[in-house]
Coordinates of C-alpha atoms and ligand atoms in Angstrom, one line a residue:
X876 CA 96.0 222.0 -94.6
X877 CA 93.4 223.0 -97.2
X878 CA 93.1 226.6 -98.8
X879 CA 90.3 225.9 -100.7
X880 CA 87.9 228.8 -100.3
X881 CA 84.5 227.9 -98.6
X882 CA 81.6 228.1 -101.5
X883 CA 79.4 226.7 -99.1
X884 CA 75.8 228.9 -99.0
X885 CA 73.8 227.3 -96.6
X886 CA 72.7 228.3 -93.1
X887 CA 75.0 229.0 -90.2
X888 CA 74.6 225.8 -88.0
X889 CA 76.5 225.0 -85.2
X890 CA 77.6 221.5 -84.2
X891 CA 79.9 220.8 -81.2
X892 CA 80.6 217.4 -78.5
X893 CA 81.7 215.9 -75.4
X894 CA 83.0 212.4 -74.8
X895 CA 81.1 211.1 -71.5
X896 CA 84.0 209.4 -69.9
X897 CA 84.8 211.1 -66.8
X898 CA 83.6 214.3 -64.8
X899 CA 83.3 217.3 -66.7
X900 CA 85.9 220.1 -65.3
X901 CA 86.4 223.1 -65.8
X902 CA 88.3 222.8 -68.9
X903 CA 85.3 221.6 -70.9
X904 CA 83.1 224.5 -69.4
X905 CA 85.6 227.1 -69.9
X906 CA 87.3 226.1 -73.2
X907 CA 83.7 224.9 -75.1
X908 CA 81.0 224.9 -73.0
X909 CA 80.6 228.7 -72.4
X910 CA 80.7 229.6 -76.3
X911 CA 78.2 226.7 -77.1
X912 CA 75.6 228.8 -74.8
X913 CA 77.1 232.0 -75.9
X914 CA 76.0 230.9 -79.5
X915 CA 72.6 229.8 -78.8
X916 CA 71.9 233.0 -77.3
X917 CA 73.3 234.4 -80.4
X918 CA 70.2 232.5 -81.9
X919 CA 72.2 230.3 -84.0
X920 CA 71.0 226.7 -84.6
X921 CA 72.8 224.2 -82.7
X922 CA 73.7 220.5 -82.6
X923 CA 75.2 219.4 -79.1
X924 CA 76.0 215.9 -79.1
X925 CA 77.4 213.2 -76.6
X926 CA 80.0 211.4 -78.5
X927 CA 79.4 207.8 -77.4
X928 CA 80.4 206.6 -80.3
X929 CA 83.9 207.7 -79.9
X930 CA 84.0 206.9 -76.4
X931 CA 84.3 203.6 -77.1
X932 CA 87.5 204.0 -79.0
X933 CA 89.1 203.3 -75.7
X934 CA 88.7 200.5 -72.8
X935 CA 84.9 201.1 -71.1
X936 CA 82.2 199.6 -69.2
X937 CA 79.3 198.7 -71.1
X938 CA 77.1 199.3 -68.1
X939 CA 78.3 202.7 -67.2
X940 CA 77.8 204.2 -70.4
X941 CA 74.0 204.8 -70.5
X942 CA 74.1 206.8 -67.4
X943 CA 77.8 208.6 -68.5
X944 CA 76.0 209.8 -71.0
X945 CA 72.8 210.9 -69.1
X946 CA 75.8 212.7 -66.9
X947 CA 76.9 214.5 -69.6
X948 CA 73.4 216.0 -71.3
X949 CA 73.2 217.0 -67.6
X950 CA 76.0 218.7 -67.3
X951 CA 75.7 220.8 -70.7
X952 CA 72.2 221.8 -69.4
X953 CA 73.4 222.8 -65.8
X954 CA 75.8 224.9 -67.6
X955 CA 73.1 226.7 -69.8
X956 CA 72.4 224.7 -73.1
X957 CA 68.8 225.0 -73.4
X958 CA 67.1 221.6 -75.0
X959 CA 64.5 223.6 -75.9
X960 CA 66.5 225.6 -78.5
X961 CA 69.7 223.3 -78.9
X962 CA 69.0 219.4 -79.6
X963 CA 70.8 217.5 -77.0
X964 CA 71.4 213.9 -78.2
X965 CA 73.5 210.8 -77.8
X966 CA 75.7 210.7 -81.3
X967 CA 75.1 206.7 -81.2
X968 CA 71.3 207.6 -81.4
X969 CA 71.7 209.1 -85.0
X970 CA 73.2 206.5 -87.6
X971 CA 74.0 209.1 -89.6
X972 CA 77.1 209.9 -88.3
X973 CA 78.9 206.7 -88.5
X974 CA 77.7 205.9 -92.3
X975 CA 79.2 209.1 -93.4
X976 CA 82.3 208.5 -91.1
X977 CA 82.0 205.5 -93.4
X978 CA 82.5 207.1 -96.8
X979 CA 85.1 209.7 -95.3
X980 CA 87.2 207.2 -94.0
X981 CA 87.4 206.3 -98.4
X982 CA 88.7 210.0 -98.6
X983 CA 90.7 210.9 -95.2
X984 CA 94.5 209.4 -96.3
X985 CA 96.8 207.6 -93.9
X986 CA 99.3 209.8 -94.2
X987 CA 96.7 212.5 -92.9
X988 CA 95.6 210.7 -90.0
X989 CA 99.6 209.6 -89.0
X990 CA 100.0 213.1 -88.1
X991 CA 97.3 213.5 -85.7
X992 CA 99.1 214.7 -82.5
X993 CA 96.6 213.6 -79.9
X994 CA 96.5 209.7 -81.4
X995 CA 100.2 209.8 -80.5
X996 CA 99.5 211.1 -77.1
X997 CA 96.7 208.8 -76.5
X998 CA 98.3 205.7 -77.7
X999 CA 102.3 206.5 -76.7
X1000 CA 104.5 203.6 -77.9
X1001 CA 101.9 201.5 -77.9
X1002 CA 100.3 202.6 -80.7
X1003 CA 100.3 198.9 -82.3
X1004 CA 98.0 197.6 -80.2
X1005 CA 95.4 200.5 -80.2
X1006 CA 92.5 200.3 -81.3
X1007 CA 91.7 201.3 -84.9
X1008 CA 88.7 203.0 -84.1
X1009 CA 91.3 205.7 -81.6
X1010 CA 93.3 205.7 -85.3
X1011 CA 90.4 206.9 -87.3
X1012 CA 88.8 209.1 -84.3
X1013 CA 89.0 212.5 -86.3
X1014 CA 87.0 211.3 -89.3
X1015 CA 84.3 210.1 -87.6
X1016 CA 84.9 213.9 -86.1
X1017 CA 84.6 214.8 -89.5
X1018 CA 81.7 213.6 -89.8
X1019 CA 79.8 214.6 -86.7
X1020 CA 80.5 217.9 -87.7
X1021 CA 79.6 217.8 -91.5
X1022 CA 76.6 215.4 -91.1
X1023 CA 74.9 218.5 -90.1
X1024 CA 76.4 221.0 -92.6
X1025 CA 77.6 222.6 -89.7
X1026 CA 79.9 225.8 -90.2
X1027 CA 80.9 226.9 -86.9
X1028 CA 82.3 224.7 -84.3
X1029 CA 83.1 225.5 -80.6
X1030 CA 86.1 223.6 -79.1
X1031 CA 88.7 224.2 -76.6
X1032 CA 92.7 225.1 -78.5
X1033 CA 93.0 221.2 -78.2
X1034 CA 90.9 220.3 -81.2
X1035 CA 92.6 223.0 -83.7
X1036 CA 94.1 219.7 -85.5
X1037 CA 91.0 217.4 -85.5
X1038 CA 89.1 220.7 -87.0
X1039 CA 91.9 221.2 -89.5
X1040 CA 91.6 217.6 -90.4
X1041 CA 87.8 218.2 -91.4
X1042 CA 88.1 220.8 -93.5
X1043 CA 90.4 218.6 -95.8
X1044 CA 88.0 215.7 -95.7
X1045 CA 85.3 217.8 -96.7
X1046 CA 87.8 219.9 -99.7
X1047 CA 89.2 216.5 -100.8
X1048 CA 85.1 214.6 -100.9
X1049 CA 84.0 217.9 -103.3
X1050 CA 86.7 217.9 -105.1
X1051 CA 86.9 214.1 -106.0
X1052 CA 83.5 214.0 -106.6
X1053 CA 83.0 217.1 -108.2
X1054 CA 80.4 218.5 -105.8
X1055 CA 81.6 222.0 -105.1
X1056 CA 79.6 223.6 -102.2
X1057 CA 77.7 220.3 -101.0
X1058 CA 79.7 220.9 -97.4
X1059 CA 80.8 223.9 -95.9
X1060 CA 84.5 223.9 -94.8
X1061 CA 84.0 224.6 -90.8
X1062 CA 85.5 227.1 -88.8
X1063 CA 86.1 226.3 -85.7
X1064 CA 85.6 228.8 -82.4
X1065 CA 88.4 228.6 -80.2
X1066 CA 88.2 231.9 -78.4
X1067 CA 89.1 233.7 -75.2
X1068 CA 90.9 233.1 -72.0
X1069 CA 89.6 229.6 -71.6
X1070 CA 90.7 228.2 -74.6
X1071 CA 93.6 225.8 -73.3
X1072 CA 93.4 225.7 -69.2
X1073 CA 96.0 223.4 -67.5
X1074 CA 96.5 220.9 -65.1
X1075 CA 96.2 222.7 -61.3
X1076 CA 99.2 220.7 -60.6
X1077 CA 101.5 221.3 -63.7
X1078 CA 100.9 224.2 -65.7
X1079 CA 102.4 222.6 -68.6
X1080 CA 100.1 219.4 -68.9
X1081 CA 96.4 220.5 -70.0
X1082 CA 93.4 220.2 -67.2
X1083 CA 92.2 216.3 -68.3
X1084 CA 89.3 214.0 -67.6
X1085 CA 92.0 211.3 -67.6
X1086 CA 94.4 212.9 -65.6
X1087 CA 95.1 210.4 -62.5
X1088 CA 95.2 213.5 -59.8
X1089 CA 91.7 214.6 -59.3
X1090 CA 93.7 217.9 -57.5
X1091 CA 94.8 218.5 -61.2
X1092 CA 91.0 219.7 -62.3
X1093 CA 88.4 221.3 -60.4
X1094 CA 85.2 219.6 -61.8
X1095 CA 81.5 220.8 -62.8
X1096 CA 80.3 218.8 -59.6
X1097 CA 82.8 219.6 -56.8
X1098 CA 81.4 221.5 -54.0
X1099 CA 82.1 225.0 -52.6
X1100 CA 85.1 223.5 -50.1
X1101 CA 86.5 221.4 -52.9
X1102 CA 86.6 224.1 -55.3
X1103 CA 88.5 226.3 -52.8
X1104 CA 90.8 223.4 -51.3
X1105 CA 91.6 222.9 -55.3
X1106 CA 92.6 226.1 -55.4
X1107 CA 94.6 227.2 -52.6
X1108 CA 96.8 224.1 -53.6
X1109 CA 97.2 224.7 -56.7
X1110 CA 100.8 224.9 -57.9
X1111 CA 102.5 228.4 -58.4
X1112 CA 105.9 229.9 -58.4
X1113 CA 106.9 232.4 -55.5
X1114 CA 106.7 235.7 -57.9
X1115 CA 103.9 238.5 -57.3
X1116 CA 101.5 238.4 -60.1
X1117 CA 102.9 240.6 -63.4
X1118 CA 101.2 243.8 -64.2
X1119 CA 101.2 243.0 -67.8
X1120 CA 100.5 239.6 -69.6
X1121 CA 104.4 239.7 -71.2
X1122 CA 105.2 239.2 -67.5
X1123 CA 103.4 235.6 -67.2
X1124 CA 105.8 234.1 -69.9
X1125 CA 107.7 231.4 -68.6
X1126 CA 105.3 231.1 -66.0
X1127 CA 103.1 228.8 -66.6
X1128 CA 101.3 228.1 -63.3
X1129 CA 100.9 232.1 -62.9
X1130 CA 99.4 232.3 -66.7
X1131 CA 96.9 229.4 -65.9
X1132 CA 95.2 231.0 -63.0
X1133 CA 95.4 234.4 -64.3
X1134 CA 93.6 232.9 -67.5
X1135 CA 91.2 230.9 -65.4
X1136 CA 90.2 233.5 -63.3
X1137 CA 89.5 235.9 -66.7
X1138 CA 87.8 233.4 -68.2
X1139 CA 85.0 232.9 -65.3
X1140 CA 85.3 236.4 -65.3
X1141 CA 84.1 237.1 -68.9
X1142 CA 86.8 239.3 -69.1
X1143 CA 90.4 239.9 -70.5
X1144 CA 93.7 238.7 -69.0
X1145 CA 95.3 242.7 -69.3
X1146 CA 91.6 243.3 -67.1
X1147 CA 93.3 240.6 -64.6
X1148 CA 96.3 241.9 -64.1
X1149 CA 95.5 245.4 -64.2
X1150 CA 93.5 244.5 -60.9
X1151 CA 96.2 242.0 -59.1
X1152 CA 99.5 243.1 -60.8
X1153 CA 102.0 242.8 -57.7
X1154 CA 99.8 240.9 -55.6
X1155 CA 100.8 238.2 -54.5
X1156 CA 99.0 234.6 -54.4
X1157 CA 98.4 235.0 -50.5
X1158 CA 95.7 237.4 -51.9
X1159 CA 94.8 236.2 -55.5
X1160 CA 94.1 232.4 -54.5
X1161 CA 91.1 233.2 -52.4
X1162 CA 89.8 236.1 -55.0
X1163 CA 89.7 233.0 -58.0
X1164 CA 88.1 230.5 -55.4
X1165 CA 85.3 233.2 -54.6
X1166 CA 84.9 233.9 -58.0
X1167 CA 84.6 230.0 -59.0
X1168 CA 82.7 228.8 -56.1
X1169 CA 80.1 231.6 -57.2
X1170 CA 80.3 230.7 -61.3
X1171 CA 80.5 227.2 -60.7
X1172 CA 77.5 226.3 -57.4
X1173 CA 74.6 227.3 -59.3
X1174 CA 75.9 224.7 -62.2
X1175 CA 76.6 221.9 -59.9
X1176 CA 73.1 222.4 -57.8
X1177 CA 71.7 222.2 -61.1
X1178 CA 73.6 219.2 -62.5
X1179 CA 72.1 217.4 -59.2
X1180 CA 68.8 218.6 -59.6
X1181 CA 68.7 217.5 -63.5
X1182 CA 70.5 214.1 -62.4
X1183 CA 67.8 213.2 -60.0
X1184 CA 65.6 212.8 -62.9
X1185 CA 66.7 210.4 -65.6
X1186 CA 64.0 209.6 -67.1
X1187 CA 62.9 213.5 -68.3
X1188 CA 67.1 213.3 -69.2
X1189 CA 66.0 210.3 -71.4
X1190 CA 62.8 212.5 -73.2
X1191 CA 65.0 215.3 -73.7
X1192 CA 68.1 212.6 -75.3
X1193 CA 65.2 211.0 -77.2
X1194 CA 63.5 214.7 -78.6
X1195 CA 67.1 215.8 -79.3
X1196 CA 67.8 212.8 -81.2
X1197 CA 64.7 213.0 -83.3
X1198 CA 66.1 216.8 -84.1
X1199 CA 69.6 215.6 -85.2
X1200 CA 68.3 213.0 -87.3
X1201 CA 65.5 214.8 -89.4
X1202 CA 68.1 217.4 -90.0
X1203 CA 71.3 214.5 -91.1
X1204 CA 68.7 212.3 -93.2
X1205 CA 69.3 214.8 -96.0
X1206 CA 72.4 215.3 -95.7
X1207 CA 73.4 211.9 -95.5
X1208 CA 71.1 210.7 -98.5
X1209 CA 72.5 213.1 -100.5
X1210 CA 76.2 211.8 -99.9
X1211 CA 75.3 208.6 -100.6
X1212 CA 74.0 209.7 -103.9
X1213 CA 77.2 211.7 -104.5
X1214 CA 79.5 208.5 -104.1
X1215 CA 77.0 206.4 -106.2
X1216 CA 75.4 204.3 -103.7
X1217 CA 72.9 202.0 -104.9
X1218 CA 69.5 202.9 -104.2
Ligands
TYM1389 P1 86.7 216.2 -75.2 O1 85.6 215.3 -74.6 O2 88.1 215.8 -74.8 O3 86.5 217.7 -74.7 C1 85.3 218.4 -74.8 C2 85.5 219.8 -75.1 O4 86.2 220.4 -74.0 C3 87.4 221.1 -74.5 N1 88.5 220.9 -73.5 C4 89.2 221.9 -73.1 N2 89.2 223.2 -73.3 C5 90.1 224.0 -72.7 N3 91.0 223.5 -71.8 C6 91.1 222.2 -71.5 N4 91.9 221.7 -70.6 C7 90.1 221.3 -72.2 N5 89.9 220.0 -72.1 C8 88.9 219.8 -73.0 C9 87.8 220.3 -75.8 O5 88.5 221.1 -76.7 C10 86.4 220.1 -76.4 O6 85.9 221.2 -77.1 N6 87.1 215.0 -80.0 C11 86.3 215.8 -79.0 C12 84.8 215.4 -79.0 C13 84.2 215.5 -80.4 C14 83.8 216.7 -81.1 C15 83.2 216.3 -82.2 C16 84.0 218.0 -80.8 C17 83.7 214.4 -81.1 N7 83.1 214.9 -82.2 C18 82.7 217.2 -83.2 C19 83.6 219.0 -81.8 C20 82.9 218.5 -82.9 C21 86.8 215.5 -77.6 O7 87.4 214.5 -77.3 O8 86.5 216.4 -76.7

């Protein structure tokens, strides 16, 4: 890990993404998308891309994509991101990002990229026959991120390494090239309750898009009886809740819904369990289905109302794009010139 101090001076930006392959759940809302509104309230300038471009690291249908991705600018919209103030853009729609993924793939080493934890997950023994684009996934991460001189990136617990992973990039391209301060070295914001929520069905496994048990997520688009049904199956151990959050160790079913519920909440787990400490789930599952069913309807009414209307989902992709790209063609023409392109 790099402990080269940040000389960076420019503005704060913010830069976060999605991949569009499967439903958003809950994870995604709760672990990213709430901060990414949280910080354009703030007033910060921000970036939110669809990562097509990675999503084709794995197996995919050409003819789904367009409208995956479509699905996904919805979704970040239902839950509050503003394309008026955030630009809201396909990543394949800005070249940007994969030249300079380009020259930080000459600076990322092997040896860097081996220790990735989620390319072993993803590709399991058969890591021989992935592709190489799932092996180089994090620099093009890198890049994503830096193309924009972002400093501040919102992310679920699950992309601490991929974040680690760009800060070295960008301390290893300065310092090779001598070009102290041309990037920032970006934080990441992994905060609150909702930072790593788990599988309904195995409190151990985190809540996934790929998961094969759609019982195991509750996504953005379920309706009201789903949500609940979701819920009141939901796996948990036969213990009252704790009065203190010591008391959820070992629990890990227990912890996840506790979390869950303090994340919709906006509030803190101790807040949780100062309210349903020795309650049992007979009484807490229906509390956290009200309390989703009300956080989560107004997104999904809005997800289909947006949906309903690709083509002002295409201007606002096409606007966003335009955005991204005036603010990477700097950026990127000024790595270039760094590494000694031609031209
Ligand atoms: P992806 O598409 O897997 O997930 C999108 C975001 O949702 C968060 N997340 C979760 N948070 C809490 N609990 C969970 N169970 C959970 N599942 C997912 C993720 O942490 C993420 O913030 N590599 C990224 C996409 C990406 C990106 C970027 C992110 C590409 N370029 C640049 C930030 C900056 C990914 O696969 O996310």
């Amino acid at each position: 890990m790099t402990d080269a101090a940040n000389t960076y001076s420019g503005p704060q930006r913010i830069l976060s993404g999605m991949q569009p392959t499967g439903q958003l759940h809950l994870g995604n809302y709760l672990g990213a998308l709430v901060n990414w509104v949280a910080l354009q309230e703030r007033g910060a300038e921000c970036f939110y891309c669809i990562v097509d471009l990675h999503a084709i690291t794995m197996p995919h249908d050409p003819k789904a994509l367009p409208d995956a991705v479509r699905s996904a600018a919805a979704a970040y919209m239902a839950a509050g991101v503003d394309p008026s103030r955030s630009a809201v853009f396909a990543q394949s729609a800005v070249p940007a990002h994969a030249e300079l993924a380009w020259i930080f793939q000459c600076v990322a080493r092997l040896g860097w990229l081996e220790r990735m934890t989620q390319f072993k997950d993803k590709t399991g023994k058969d890591a021989e026959r992935a592709s190489v684009g799932i092996f180089t996934y994090p620099v093009l991460q890198a890049a994503d991120i830096l193309v924009y001189k972002a400093t501040h990136v919102p992310v679920g617990e699950d992309q601490k390494q991929h974040l680690e992973l760009a800060r070295d990039i960008a301390a290893r391209f300065m310092r090779e090239f001598d070009c102290e301060g041309a990037f920032p070295l970006p934080e990441p914001v992994i905060q609150g309750p909702g930072a790593r929520i788990m599988s309904l069905r195995d409190g151990t496994k985190k809540m996934s898009k790929s998961d094969e048990s759609d019982a195991s997520r509750i996504n953005l688009v379920d309706d009201a009886d789903t949500i609940a049904r979701k819920i009141k199956k939901a796996k948990t151990d036969p213990e009252p809740l704790p009065e203190t959050a010591e008391g959820l160790q070992n629990r890990p079913e227990a912890a996840n819904l506790a979390g869950i519920y303090a994340a919709l909440a906006g509030t803190s787990l101790e807040t949780v369990l100062t309210e349903f400490g020795g309650k049992g789930f007979g009484v807490f599952k229906p509390a956290l289905a009200d309390l989703a069913v009300a956080k989560l309807a107004p997104i999904s009414a809005e997800y289909r109302r947006l949906t309903g209307d690709p083509a002002e989902i295409d201007r606002i992709l096409q606007r966003g794009a335009e955005r991204a790209r005036a603010v990477a063609a700097p950026v990127i023409a000024e790595a270039k010139k760094i590494v000694g392109f031609w031209g």
